[in-house]
């Protein structure tokens, strides 16, 4: 299952979260099937977002939308500090440990 992994600093988590919430319909329309938001335990000014999609094409298209319509528009991305790092990821099977003899 492909996902869009995004990381970036924020100036204020509450302001960022309110802006994130305003794009709920856009995420749904783009095909987001699951989402998670995390932040490092030692940095309240950084967020990590993972958005899951059914297809790689959906994830790539939504990344294009974010770059063109959200991250480059200060009114659409208040509290965004710095440039987001984002990449589309594909799940790979975890290697199985060899059985002990």
mmCIF file of C-alpha atoms in Angstrom:
data_model
loop_
_atom_site.group_PDB
_atom_site.id
_atom_site.type_symbol
_atom_site.label_atom_id
_atom_site.label_comp_id
_atom_site.label_asym_id
_atom_site.label_seq_id
_atom_site.Cartn_x
_atom_site.Cartn_y
_atom_site.Cartn_z
ATOM 1 C CA UNK A 1 0.000 0.000 0.000
ATOM 2 C CA UNK A 2 1.565 3.327 -1.010
ATOM 3 C CA UNK A 3 1.805 6.206 1.401
ATOM 4 C CA UNK A 4 2.827 9.819 1.277
ATOM 5 C CA UNK A 5 5.303 10.554 4.067
ATOM 6 C CA UNK A 6 5.678 14.238 4.975
ATOM 7 C CA UNK A 7 7.904 15.904 7.591
ATOM 8 C CA UNK A 8 8.336 19.563 8.406
ATOM 9 C CA UNK A 9 8.804 22.081 11.199
ATOM 10 C CA UNK A 10 5.873 24.184 12.407
ATOM 11 C CA UNK A 11 5.762 27.413 14.372
ATOM 12 C CA UNK A 12 2.612 26.442 16.289
ATOM 13 C CA UNK A 13 1.013 22.992 16.356
ATOM 14 C CA UNK A 14 -2.544 24.218 17.062
ATOM 15 C CA UNK A 15 -2.463 26.647 14.121
ATOM 16 C CA UNK A 16 -1.010 23.979 11.854
ATOM 17 C CA UNK A 17 -3.612 21.423 12.995
ATOM 18 C CA UNK A 18 -6.480 23.806 12.218
ATOM 19 C CA UNK A 19 -5.120 24.334 8.700
ATOM 20 C CA UNK A 20 -4.638 20.578 8.259
ATOM 21 C CA UNK A 21 -8.263 19.996 9.271
ATOM 22 C CA UNK A 22 -9.475 22.431 6.602
ATOM 23 C CA UNK A 23 -8.092 20.096 3.922
ATOM 24 C CA UNK A 24 -10.002 17.001 5.106
ATOM 25 C CA UNK A 25 -12.282 17.035 2.043
ATOM 26 C CA UNK A 26 -9.291 17.413 -0.284
ATOM 27 C CA UNK A 27 -7.597 14.407 1.332
ATOM 28 C CA UNK A 28 -10.756 12.332 1.062
ATOM 29 C CA UNK A 29 -11.316 13.347 -2.587
ATOM 30 C CA UNK A 30 -7.686 12.500 -3.393
ATOM 31 C CA UNK A 31 -8.152 8.951 -2.128
ATOM 32 C CA UNK A 32 -6.562 9.047 1.322
ATOM 33 C CA UNK A 33 -7.635 5.832 3.054
ATOM 34 C CA UNK A 34 -5.834 6.340 6.378
ATOM 35 C CA UNK A 35 -3.741 9.046 7.990
ATOM 36 C CA UNK A 36 -1.551 9.557 11.018
ATOM 37 C CA UNK A 37 0.111 12.593 12.518
ATOM 38 C CA UNK A 38 3.059 12.264 14.860
ATOM 39 C CA UNK A 39 5.677 14.498 16.354
ATOM 40 C CA UNK A 40 8.986 13.787 18.025
ATOM 41 C CA UNK A 41 8.771 13.524 21.804
ATOM 42 C CA UNK A 42 11.529 16.111 22.113
ATOM 43 C CA UNK A 43 10.316 18.644 19.520
ATOM 44 C CA UNK A 44 6.858 20.197 19.714
ATOM 45 C CA UNK A 45 7.618 22.238 16.604
ATOM 46 C CA UNK A 46 7.911 19.352 14.145
ATOM 47 C CA UNK A 47 5.288 17.095 12.574
ATOM 48 C CA UNK A 48 5.381 13.851 10.647
ATOM 49 C CA UNK A 49 2.336 12.951 8.552
ATOM 50 C CA UNK A 50 1.642 9.659 6.794
ATOM 51 C CA UNK A 51 -1.228 9.448 4.306
ATOM 52 C CA UNK A 52 -2.153 6.076 2.818
ATOM 53 C CA UNK A 53 -3.608 5.570 -0.663
ATOM 54 C CA UNK A 54 -4.771 2.671 -2.817
ATOM 55 C CA UNK A 55 -2.419 3.607 -5.662
ATOM 56 C CA UNK A 56 0.961 5.238 -6.140
ATOM 57 C CA UNK A 57 -0.600 7.552 -8.721
ATOM 58 C CA UNK A 58 -3.050 8.922 -6.133
ATOM 59 C CA UNK A 59 -0.212 9.580 -3.670
ATOM 60 C CA UNK A 60 1.891 11.313 -6.328
ATOM 61 C CA UNK A 61 -1.050 13.426 -7.482
ATOM 62 C CA UNK A 62 -1.788 14.552 -3.932
ATOM 63 C CA UNK A 63 1.865 15.440 -3.407
ATOM 64 C CA UNK A 64 1.638 17.591 -6.532
ATOM 65 C CA UNK A 65 -1.467 19.282 -5.126
ATOM 66 C CA UNK A 66 0.294 20.031 -1.834
ATOM 67 C CA UNK A 67 3.312 21.513 -3.594
ATOM 68 C CA UNK A 68 1.244 23.651 -5.985
ATOM 69 C CA UNK A 69 -1.752 24.699 -3.912
ATOM 70 C CA UNK A 70 -0.823 24.434 -0.239
ATOM 71 C CA UNK A 71 2.845 24.680 0.697
ATOM 72 C CA UNK A 72 3.593 27.589 -1.606
ATOM 73 C CA UNK A 73 0.610 29.632 -0.405
ATOM 74 C CA UNK A 74 1.166 31.170 3.048
ATOM 75 C CA UNK A 75 -2.582 31.602 3.638
ATOM 76 C CA UNK A 76 -3.134 27.891 2.991
ATOM 77 C CA UNK A 77 -0.244 26.746 5.167
ATOM 78 C CA UNK A 78 -0.048 28.901 8.294
ATOM 79 C CA UNK A 79 2.502 27.754 10.844
ATOM 80 C CA UNK A 80 4.531 25.935 8.195
ATOM 81 C CA UNK A 81 8.173 26.640 8.988
ATOM 82 C CA UNK A 82 10.730 25.619 6.448
ATOM 83 C CA UNK A 83 10.387 23.401 3.436
ATOM 84 C CA UNK A 84 8.461 20.121 3.791
ATOM 85 C CA UNK A 85 10.294 16.923 3.023
ATOM 86 C CA UNK A 86 7.924 14.523 1.295
ATOM 87 C CA UNK A 87 8.166 11.266 -0.581
ATOM 88 C CA UNK A 88 5.861 8.543 -1.781
ATOM 89 C CA UNK A 89 6.692 5.230 -0.122
ATOM 90 C CA UNK A 90 5.790 1.670 -1.088
ATOM 91 C CA UNK A 91 5.392 -1.065 1.521
ATOM 92 C CA UNK A 92 7.791 -3.976 1.221
ATOM 93 C CA UNK A 93 7.528 -7.272 3.083
ATOM 94 C CA UNK A 94 9.626 -7.507 6.226
ATOM 95 C CA UNK A 95 12.377 -10.105 6.030
ATOM 96 C CA UNK A 96 11.709 -13.210 8.080
ATOM 97 C CA UNK A 97 14.238 -14.206 10.736
ATOM 98 C CA UNK A 98 15.952 -17.548 10.136
ATOM 99 C CA UNK A 99 14.701 -20.306 12.419
ATOM 100 C CA UNK A 100 17.115 -21.375 15.141
ATOM 101 C CA UNK A 101 18.405 -24.927 14.932
#
